[in-house]
Amino acid sequence: MAISLSEQLESDIKEYLHKTFGTYFSSLDERFAADIKKDVISASDFHHEHYNDDDISIAFQRVTLGRMGHLDWQIYHLCTDTEANTMKQNVKVNTPIHIRPASPEEAGLFYSELDETADERLGTVGHVRIDFGSSGKGFYHTWWPHNDDQFNTEDFKGELQEVVDMLRADGPLKDLASMRSYCYRNGGEITEDGQCYGYVVDTEHYRYCLRCTPSPGDYQGYLYCYDLRQQQMAQQAKPVGRVTYASGEQTEFTDATAFLQTIREELPYMATTGFRYKLLTENPDICKAVDDILLDFAGEDNPRRACNYGLTEKGIKAMQDAADQTLPHTYAWFVITDCNTSGEHIFRDLTLEEAIHTYLGSDRPEKRIGVTKDGIATVDLVRSLDGEQQFFTDHLKLDSFKCDPEVAAAVETLRLELEQNTPQQGMTMGGLS
């Protein structure tokens, strides 16, 4: 005898509750099932005779979280302590935590910061070092405190446990084989050799950055933990800029928005007021924003990107190595379209041939080709704006590129290819990219 869609939904919900809690509690299941069914019917395509497992899972989470603050949640006290703890733990595991692959620009967050001041500014709580043992199925971990362990609160410890439980339940920390599969499936490479992958989990107050090395013989995981509130306080507490006037008046700003707005408002009157500004931060976003304002005042666009501003001590050392022609180097070509707009798109990790093909095949009004050397030094080489080609000359000035024969040869290749394949509307030499 065929059953109705409503009866099938009731059956699927009970099966989900059995699978989630592992034990059947008749009074709890009946009340849960009724609420979950109501939620599925109201939020899914049930009226179009369709629902799926995700609809049930999401409804379960909504109903569960709602009951946590409701008197009906006291029904849990009718269970034994062991049963209640199991149910509460399952609720935590089933509460969604979003994990995303890292971008190359975030790679620094997956390593220990040598500069204690920078570590404090980042609000680093600490990091967990993880390995799966010789079997690949163990889970051995060590906690390394940062900032004298002052941010390691009880609330943080509880949330860290939830995040790790989630990553172990069905994520990259389940075992070595699962980590390898997860990384290859989701990407997130943060090193040029493709051996390390990065994943980010953001919660209301914390950011968790998991570095995965899915190879036996290494520590397979490093989980860096940052307190976002400490980051905000550090940013607010330190001045980002200072403005002065001919009258002797002087103001320091800890609020970046107010500092930028003052520059924007006072710049037109600087000849009469003696207005001057000084940056007191190396934050790349703020540095770029100031340049944006100055160039906009001059009637120009800023072709530089945020990644061209600011370096840590570790980054400076890497840049020095990139300039050393006695060392081996790697080159990853990229194409950017609609740079510095909301529609910006980057094609990364290309060969030179692939980059030229992508560039020529794009019909976007603004596009450019550049190269990243050793995963740290980046330069844009050519730009097309509304059909006019402009070759930048930064590579002739920057230490990482000016003596590099491979980059010099690539520029000549680019010039020949573009002269042959693009309309001769115009081709110029330019400055900073």
Short mmCIF file of C-alpha atoms in Angstrom, two decimals:
data_model
loop_
_atom_site.label_atom_id
_atom_site.label_comp_id
_atom_site.label_asym_id
_atom_site.label_seq_id
_atom_site.Cartn_x
_atom_site.Cartn_y
_atom_site.Cartn_z
CA MET A 1 0.00 0.00 0.00
CA ALA A 2 1.46 3.37 -1.05
CA ILE A 3 2.06 5.97 1.66
CA SER A 4 1.49 9.68 1.31
CA LEU A 5 4.27 12.25 1.04
CA SER A 6 3.37 13.48 4.53
CA GLU A 7 3.76 9.97 5.98
CA GLN A 8 7.05 9.52 4.14
CA LEU A 9 8.31 12.80 5.62
CA GLU A 10 7.37 11.66 9.15
CA SER A 11 9.25 8.40 8.60
CA ASP A 12 12.35 10.19 7.26
CA ILE A 13 12.37 12.61 10.20
CA LYS A 14 12.22 9.78 12.75
CA GLU A 15 15.02 7.98 10.95
CA TYR A 16 17.09 11.20 11.06
CA LEU A 17 16.49 11.56 14.82
CA HIS A 18 17.46 7.94 15.43
CA LYS A 19 20.66 8.44 13.42
CA THR A 20 21.47 11.71 15.21
CA PHE A 21 20.79 10.70 18.80
CA GLY A 22 21.48 6.99 18.58
CA THR A 23 18.68 6.21 21.03
CA TYR A 24 14.94 6.52 20.75
CA PHE A 25 13.14 8.79 23.22
CA SER A 26 9.49 8.50 22.29
CA SER A 27 8.18 11.67 23.94
CA LEU A 28 11.06 13.80 22.69
CA ASP A 29 11.01 12.32 19.17
CA GLU A 30 7.30 12.87 18.74
CA ARG A 31 7.50 16.52 19.74
CA PHE A 32 10.65 17.10 17.71
CA ALA A 33 9.22 15.28 14.71
CA ALA A 34 6.09 17.42 14.73
CA ASP A 35 8.06 20.68 14.89
CA ILE A 36 10.58 19.57 12.27
CA LYS A 37 7.81 18.43 9.95
CA LYS A 38 6.10 21.80 10.30
CA ASP A 39 9.38 23.59 9.52
CA VAL A 40 10.08 21.45 6.43
CA ILE A 41 6.58 22.00 5.07
CA SER A 42 6.79 25.77 5.51
CA ALA A 43 10.37 26.26 4.24
CA SER A 44 10.85 23.68 1.46
CA ASP A 45 9.20 22.75 -1.83
CA PHE A 46 6.94 20.31 0.02
CA HIS A 47 3.82 21.80 -1.54
CA HIS A 48 5.37 20.98 -4.91
CA GLU A 49 5.70 17.39 -3.71
CA HIS A 50 9.42 17.66 -3.07
CA TYR A 51 11.83 17.80 -0.12
CA ASN A 52 15.31 16.36 0.54
CA ASP A 53 17.61 15.34 3.41
CA ASP A 54 19.10 18.83 3.60
CA ASP A 55 15.65 20.28 4.29
CA ILE A 56 15.28 17.91 7.27
CA SER A 57 18.80 18.66 8.57
CA ILE A 58 18.32 22.43 8.38
CA ALA A 59 14.89 22.20 10.02
CA PHE A 60 16.37 20.06 12.80
CA GLN A 61 19.01 22.71 13.50
CA ARG A 62 16.47 25.54 13.53
CA VAL A 63 14.12 23.69 15.88
CA THR A 64 16.97 22.55 18.15
CA LEU A 65 18.51 26.00 18.50
CA GLY A 66 15.09 27.47 19.15
CA ARG A 67 14.40 24.97 21.92
CA MET A 68 17.74 25.68 23.61
CA GLY A 69 16.28 28.96 24.80
CA HIS A 70 12.77 27.60 25.35
CA LEU A 71 11.26 26.01 28.46
CA ASP A 72 10.39 22.92 26.43
CA TRP A 73 14.12 22.25 26.26
CA GLN A 74 13.80 21.10 29.88
CA ILE A 75 12.49 17.82 28.48
CA TYR A 76 16.17 16.88 28.22
CA HIS A 77 16.25 16.69 32.00
CA LEU A 78 13.94 13.69 31.78
CA CYS A 79 16.85 11.77 30.19
CA THR A 80 19.81 10.36 32.07
CA ASP A 81 22.92 12.54 32.31
CA THR A 82 24.76 10.35 29.81
CA GLU A 83 21.90 10.46 27.30
CA ALA A 84 21.49 14.22 27.68
CA ASN A 85 25.22 14.87 27.19
CA THR A 86 25.19 12.72 24.07
CA MET A 87 22.24 14.64 22.69
CA LYS A 88 23.79 18.03 23.46
CA GLN A 89 27.07 17.00 21.83
CA ASN A 90 25.18 15.85 18.73
CA VAL A 91 23.45 19.21 18.63
CA LYS A 92 26.86 20.93 18.59
CA VAL A 93 28.22 18.69 15.85
CA ASN A 94 25.11 19.21 13.74
CA THR A 95 25.23 23.00 14.09
CA PRO A 96 26.75 24.19 10.80
CA ILE A 97 30.22 25.78 10.85
CA HIS A 98 31.35 27.06 7.48
CA ILE A 99 34.87 26.18 6.30
CA ARG A 100 36.35 27.80 3.20
CA PRO A 101 39.62 27.43 1.28
CA ALA A 102 42.14 30.19 1.95
CA SER A 103 43.32 32.65 -0.67
CA PRO A 104 47.06 33.04 -1.38
CA GLU A 105 46.93 36.52 0.18
CA GLU A 106 45.98 34.93 3.54
CA ALA A 107 48.96 32.54 3.62
CA GLY A 108 50.71 34.46 6.41
CA LEU A 109 47.90 33.61 8.85
CA PHE A 110 48.88 29.92 8.72
CA TYR A 111 52.36 30.39 10.19
CA SER A 112 53.75 31.69 13.47
CA GLU A 113 54.46 35.41 13.44
CA LEU A 114 58.05 36.11 14.50
CA ASP A 115 57.27 39.70 15.42
CA GLU A 116 55.65 39.74 18.88
CA THR A 117 54.04 43.10 18.17
CA ALA A 118 52.42 41.74 15.02
CA ASP A 119 51.30 38.64 16.93
CA GLU A 120 49.58 40.85 19.49
CA ARG A 121 48.00 42.96 16.77
CA LEU A 122 46.59 39.82 15.16
CA GLY A 123 45.08 38.73 18.50
CA THR A 124 46.70 35.29 18.22
CA VAL A 125 45.33 33.04 20.97
CA GLY A 126 47.64 30.14 20.09
CA HIS A 127 48.01 27.26 17.71
CA VAL A 128 47.46 23.51 17.80
CA ARG A 129 50.06 21.22 16.22
CA ILE A 130 48.51 18.00 14.94
CA ASP A 131 49.67 14.72 13.47
CA PHE A 132 47.94 11.43 12.69
CA GLY A 133 50.79 9.17 13.85
CA SER A 134 52.45 6.39 11.90
CA SER A 135 49.11 4.69 11.19
CA GLY A 136 47.62 7.83 9.68
CA LYS A 137 44.54 7.31 11.86
CA GLY A 138 45.65 8.65 15.25
CA PHE A 139 45.14 12.17 16.52
CA TYR A 140 48.04 13.62 18.48
CA HIS A 141 48.01 17.30 19.29
CA THR A 142 49.94 19.92 21.24
CA TRP A 143 48.77 23.38 22.25
CA TRP A 144 51.22 26.26 21.77
CA PRO A 145 50.11 29.47 23.52
CA HIS A 146 50.74 32.92 22.06
CA ASN A 147 50.61 36.34 23.76
CA ASP A 148 51.36 34.73 27.15
CA ASP A 149 48.15 32.69 26.87
CA GLN A 150 46.14 35.76 27.95
CA PHE A 151 43.40 35.29 25.31
CA ASN A 152 42.87 31.60 26.08
CA THR A 153 39.53 31.96 27.90
CA GLU A 154 37.03 29.28 28.87
CA ASP A 155 34.67 30.46 26.13
CA PHE A 156 37.45 30.09 23.57
CA LYS A 157 38.36 26.61 24.81
CA GLY A 158 34.76 25.48 24.44
CA GLU A 159 34.44 26.86 20.92
CA LEU A 160 37.83 25.47 19.87
CA GLN A 161 36.66 22.02 20.95
CA GLU A 162 33.51 22.39 18.84
CA VAL A 163 35.50 23.47 15.78
CA VAL A 164 37.98 20.62 16.13
CA ASP A 165 35.13 18.14 16.64
CA MET A 166 33.54 19.39 13.43
CA LEU A 167 36.80 19.14 11.49
CA ARG A 168 37.32 15.61 12.80
CA ALA A 169 33.76 14.43 12.26
CA ASP A 170 33.60 14.97 8.53
CA GLY A 171 36.48 17.18 7.48
CA PRO A 172 40.24 17.35 6.93
CA LEU A 173 41.15 16.26 10.49
CA LYS A 174 39.37 12.90 10.37
CA ASP A 175 42.55 11.04 9.37
CA LEU A 176 45.42 11.32 6.88
CA ALA A 177 43.53 9.76 3.98
CA SER A 178 40.55 12.06 4.58
CA MET A 179 42.82 15.10 4.75
CA ARG A 180 44.47 14.19 1.46
CA SER A 181 41.11 13.66 -0.21
CA TYR A 182 39.66 16.87 1.27
CA CYS A 183 42.59 19.00 0.13
CA TYR A 184 42.67 17.62 -3.40
CA ARG A 185 38.90 18.03 -3.67
CA ASN A 186 38.63 21.57 -2.25
CA GLY A 187 41.91 23.25 -3.22
CA GLY A 188 43.22 26.08 -1.06
CA GLU A 189 46.96 25.78 -1.83
CA ILE A 190 48.98 28.33 0.14
CA THR A 191 52.47 27.36 -1.05
CA GLU A 192 53.95 27.45 -4.53
CA ASP A 193 54.86 23.74 -4.42
CA GLY A 194 51.24 22.78 -3.69
CA GLN A 195 52.24 20.76 -0.62
CA CYS A 196 50.34 22.84 1.95
CA TYR A 197 46.67 23.81 1.97
CA GLY A 198 44.82 26.38 4.05
CA TYR A 199 41.24 26.47 5.33
CA VAL A 200 39.48 29.18 7.33
CA VAL A 201 36.62 28.94 9.81
CA ASP A 202 35.11 32.23 10.95
CA THR A 203 32.82 32.47 13.96
CA GLU A 204 31.38 35.51 15.70
CA HIS A 205 34.49 36.22 17.78
CA TYR A 206 37.26 34.00 16.41
CA ARG A 207 39.03 33.01 13.20
CA TYR A 208 40.56 29.54 12.86
CA CYS A 209 43.19 28.96 10.16
CA LEU A 210 44.04 25.30 9.50
CA ARG A 211 47.21 24.51 7.56
CA CYS A 212 47.15 21.00 6.13
CA THR A 213 50.16 19.04 4.88
CA PRO A 214 48.64 15.70 3.79
CA SER A 215 51.93 13.77 3.73
CA PRO A 216 53.25 11.08 6.09
CA GLY A 217 56.30 11.98 8.13
CA ASP A 218 55.29 15.63 8.69
CA TYR A 219 53.11 17.31 11.25
CA GLN A 220 49.96 17.20 9.16
CA GLY A 221 48.07 20.06 10.77
CA TYR A 222 48.62 23.46 12.34
CA LEU A 223 45.48 25.23 13.55
CA TYR A 224 46.08 28.93 14.27
CA CYS A 225 43.45 30.71 16.36
CA TYR A 226 42.80 34.46 16.34
CA ASP A 227 40.57 36.58 18.57
CA LEU A 228 38.80 39.03 16.25
CA ARG A 229 37.89 41.30 19.17
CA GLN A 230 41.55 41.68 20.11
CA GLN A 231 42.34 42.52 16.49
CA GLN A 232 39.70 45.24 16.54
CA MET A 233 40.91 46.70 19.84
CA ALA A 234 44.53 46.68 18.66
CA GLN A 235 43.52 48.48 15.49
CA GLN A 236 41.50 51.04 17.43
CA ALA A 237 44.17 51.61 20.07
CA LYS A 238 47.01 52.43 17.66
CA PRO A 239 47.03 55.59 15.54
CA VAL A 240 46.71 55.02 11.82
CA GLY A 241 47.54 58.56 10.73
CA ARG A 242 48.23 62.16 11.71
CA VAL A 243 47.15 65.43 10.07
CA THR A 244 48.70 68.86 10.65
CA TYR A 245 47.94 72.42 9.56
CA ALA A 246 50.00 75.60 9.11
CA SER A 247 48.39 76.98 12.29
CA GLY A 248 50.09 74.27 14.33
CA GLU A 249 46.90 72.30 14.87
CA GLN A 250 47.54 68.55 14.90
CA THR A 251 45.26 65.51 15.20
CA GLU A 252 46.06 61.80 15.44
CA PHE A 253 43.49 59.26 14.28
CA THR A 254 42.88 55.72 15.50
CA ASP A 255 39.79 55.42 13.31
CA ALA A 256 40.85 54.70 9.72
CA THR A 257 37.49 55.83 8.30
CA ALA A 258 37.74 59.24 10.00
CA PHE A 259 41.38 59.64 8.89
CA LEU A 260 40.55 58.90 5.26
CA GLN A 261 37.51 61.18 5.33
CA THR A 262 39.63 64.04 6.70
CA ILE A 263 42.16 63.65 3.87
CA ARG A 264 39.34 63.58 1.34
CA GLU A 265 37.74 66.75 2.75
CA GLU A 266 40.92 68.78 3.42
CA LEU A 267 42.92 67.96 0.30
CA PRO A 268 41.25 70.60 -1.91
CA TYR A 269 42.24 73.35 0.59
CA MET A 270 45.81 72.30 1.37
CA ALA A 271 47.32 75.31 -0.43
CA THR A 272 45.63 77.75 1.98
CA THR A 273 45.45 75.68 5.19
CA GLY A 274 48.85 74.03 4.98
CA PHE A 275 47.16 70.66 5.40
CA ARG A 276 49.56 67.73 5.56
CA TYR A 277 49.08 64.07 6.50
CA LYS A 278 51.35 61.26 7.68
CA LEU A 279 50.57 57.54 7.63
CA LEU A 280 51.32 55.81 10.94
CA THR A 281 50.34 52.30 9.84
CA GLU A 282 51.56 49.75 7.32
CA ASN A 283 48.08 48.30 6.87
CA PRO A 284 47.96 47.69 3.10
CA ASP A 285 44.25 48.48 2.80
CA ILE A 286 44.67 51.88 4.49
CA CYS A 287 47.82 52.70 2.50
CA LYS A 288 46.03 51.89 -0.73
CA ALA A 289 42.95 53.87 0.30
CA VAL A 290 45.11 56.98 0.84
CA ASP A 291 46.69 56.57 -2.59
CA ASP A 292 43.22 56.09 -4.08
CA ILE A 293 42.14 59.46 -2.66
CA LEU A 294 45.27 61.29 -3.87
CA LEU A 295 45.10 59.87 -7.38
CA ASP A 296 41.36 60.48 -7.60
CA PHE A 297 41.99 64.12 -6.63
CA ALA A 298 44.49 64.29 -9.51
CA GLY A 299 41.93 62.77 -11.87
CA GLU A 300 43.63 59.38 -12.13
CA ASP A 301 42.87 55.80 -11.14
CA ASN A 302 45.15 53.84 -8.84
CA PRO A 303 46.31 50.78 -10.80
CA ARG A 304 48.10 49.28 -7.78
CA ARG A 305 46.45 46.53 -5.75
CA ALA A 306 46.40 46.05 -1.97
CA CYS A 307 48.86 43.15 -2.20
CA ASN A 308 51.48 45.64 -3.48
CA TYR A 309 51.48 47.44 -0.12
CA GLY A 310 53.20 46.39 3.09
CA LEU A 311 55.36 43.44 4.19
CA THR A 312 56.19 41.70 7.47
CA GLU A 313 59.80 40.91 8.44
CA LYS A 314 59.29 37.40 7.13
CA GLY A 315 57.95 38.85 3.90
CA ILE A 316 60.96 41.17 3.56
CA LYS A 317 63.32 38.19 3.87
CA ALA A 318 61.33 36.32 1.22
CA MET A 319 61.52 39.36 -1.06
CA GLN A 320 65.29 39.49 -0.60
CA ASP A 321 65.52 35.84 -1.60
CA ALA A 322 63.39 36.53 -4.66
CA ALA A 323 65.96 39.14 -5.75
CA ASP A 324 68.88 36.72 -5.35
CA GLN A 325 69.69 35.39 -8.82
CA THR A 326 71.87 32.61 -7.37
CA LEU A 327 68.75 30.91 -5.98
CA PRO A 328 66.19 28.88 -7.95
CA HIS A 329 62.87 30.64 -8.50
CA THR A 330 59.29 29.82 -9.40
CA TYR A 331 56.97 31.87 -11.61
CA ALA A 332 53.18 31.85 -11.58
CA TRP A 333 51.49 34.01 -14.19
CA PHE A 334 48.09 35.61 -13.70
CA VAL A 335 45.49 37.61 -15.58
CA ILE A 336 43.24 40.13 -13.82
CA THR A 337 40.11 41.60 -15.36
CA ASP A 338 38.25 44.68 -14.08
CA CYS A 339 40.96 45.32 -11.49
CA ASN A 340 40.00 47.27 -8.34
CA THR A 341 36.27 46.96 -9.05
CA SER A 342 33.55 44.78 -7.54
CA GLY A 343 33.72 42.65 -10.69
CA GLU A 344 37.44 41.91 -10.35
CA HIS A 345 38.39 38.38 -11.40
CA ILE A 346 41.82 36.77 -11.14
CA PHE A 347 43.04 33.79 -13.18
CA ARG A 348 45.94 32.41 -11.14
CA ASP A 349 48.76 29.89 -11.49
CA LEU A 350 49.02 30.07 -15.27
CA THR A 351 51.97 29.46 -17.57
CA LEU A 352 53.02 32.44 -19.69
CA GLU A 353 51.35 30.86 -22.72
CA GLU A 354 48.12 30.28 -20.80
CA ALA A 355 48.18 33.85 -19.50
CA ILE A 356 48.59 35.30 -23.01
CA HIS A 357 45.77 33.10 -24.31
CA THR A 358 43.46 34.11 -21.44
CA TYR A 359 44.31 37.79 -21.84
CA LEU A 360 43.71 37.82 -25.58
CA GLY A 361 40.49 35.84 -25.17
CA SER A 362 38.98 38.25 -22.63
CA ASP A 363 36.61 40.95 -23.87
CA ARG A 364 36.70 42.92 -20.61
CA PRO A 365 37.46 46.67 -20.98
CA GLU A 366 40.21 46.50 -18.32
CA LYS A 367 42.61 43.57 -18.10
CA ARG A 368 46.25 42.96 -17.22
CA ILE A 369 48.95 40.29 -17.14
CA GLY A 370 51.41 39.89 -14.28
CA VAL A 371 53.65 37.37 -12.58
CA THR A 372 54.19 36.21 -9.00
CA LYS A 373 57.74 35.13 -8.24
CA ASP A 374 58.43 32.61 -5.46
CA GLY A 375 54.91 33.15 -4.15
CA ILE A 376 55.83 36.55 -2.66
CA ALA A 377 56.90 39.16 -5.25
CA THR A 378 54.23 40.34 -7.67
CA VAL A 379 54.40 42.72 -10.59
CA ASP A 380 51.93 43.69 -13.31
CA LEU A 381 53.56 43.88 -16.75
CA VAL A 382 50.93 45.03 -19.21
CA ARG A 383 47.45 46.49 -19.03
CA SER A 384 44.71 47.06 -21.57
CA LEU A 385 42.17 49.80 -20.87
CA ASP A 386 39.44 50.30 -23.46
CA GLY A 387 41.65 48.73 -26.13
CA GLU A 388 44.83 50.70 -25.39
CA GLN A 389 47.83 48.63 -24.29
CA GLN A 390 50.15 50.01 -21.61
CA PHE A 391 53.38 48.26 -20.66
CA PHE A 392 54.42 49.01 -17.09
CA THR A 393 58.08 49.48 -16.21
CA ASP A 394 57.95 48.37 -12.57
CA HIS A 395 59.92 45.21 -13.36
CA LEU A 396 62.89 47.41 -14.31
CA LYS A 397 62.87 49.10 -10.88
CA LEU A 398 61.88 46.39 -8.39
CA ASP A 399 64.78 44.40 -6.93
CA SER A 400 62.95 41.09 -7.32
CA PHE A 401 62.61 41.54 -11.09
CA LYS A 402 65.06 44.06 -12.51
CA CYS A 403 67.93 41.59 -13.00
CA ASP A 404 65.77 38.57 -13.79
CA PRO A 405 66.46 37.29 -17.33
CA GLU A 406 63.33 35.12 -17.37
CA VAL A 407 61.05 38.08 -16.69
CA ALA A 408 62.90 40.22 -19.24
CA ALA A 409 62.45 37.52 -21.89
CA ALA A 410 58.77 37.16 -20.97
CA VAL A 411 58.21 40.91 -21.44
CA GLU A 412 59.64 40.70 -24.97
CA THR A 413 57.43 37.68 -25.70
CA LEU A 414 54.41 39.58 -24.43
CA ARG A 415 55.26 42.61 -26.56
CA LEU A 416 55.58 40.53 -29.74
CA GLU A 417 52.43 38.50 -29.09
CA LEU A 418 50.30 41.55 -28.32
CA GLU A 419 51.60 43.52 -31.28
CA GLN A 420 50.65 40.65 -33.57
CA ASN A 421 47.27 39.85 -32.04
CA THR A 422 45.70 43.14 -30.97
CA PRO A 423 44.51 46.16 -32.98
CA GLN A 424 47.12 48.93 -33.03
CA GLN A 425 44.92 51.44 -31.25
CA GLY A 426 47.81 52.43 -29.03
CA MET A 427 50.66 51.06 -26.98
CA THR A 428 52.44 53.09 -24.32
CA MET A 429 55.01 52.67 -21.58
CA GLY A 430 53.81 53.33 -18.06
CA GLY A 431 54.91 53.69 -14.48
CA LEU A 432 53.77 52.09 -11.27
CA SER A 433 51.29 49.25 -11.54
#
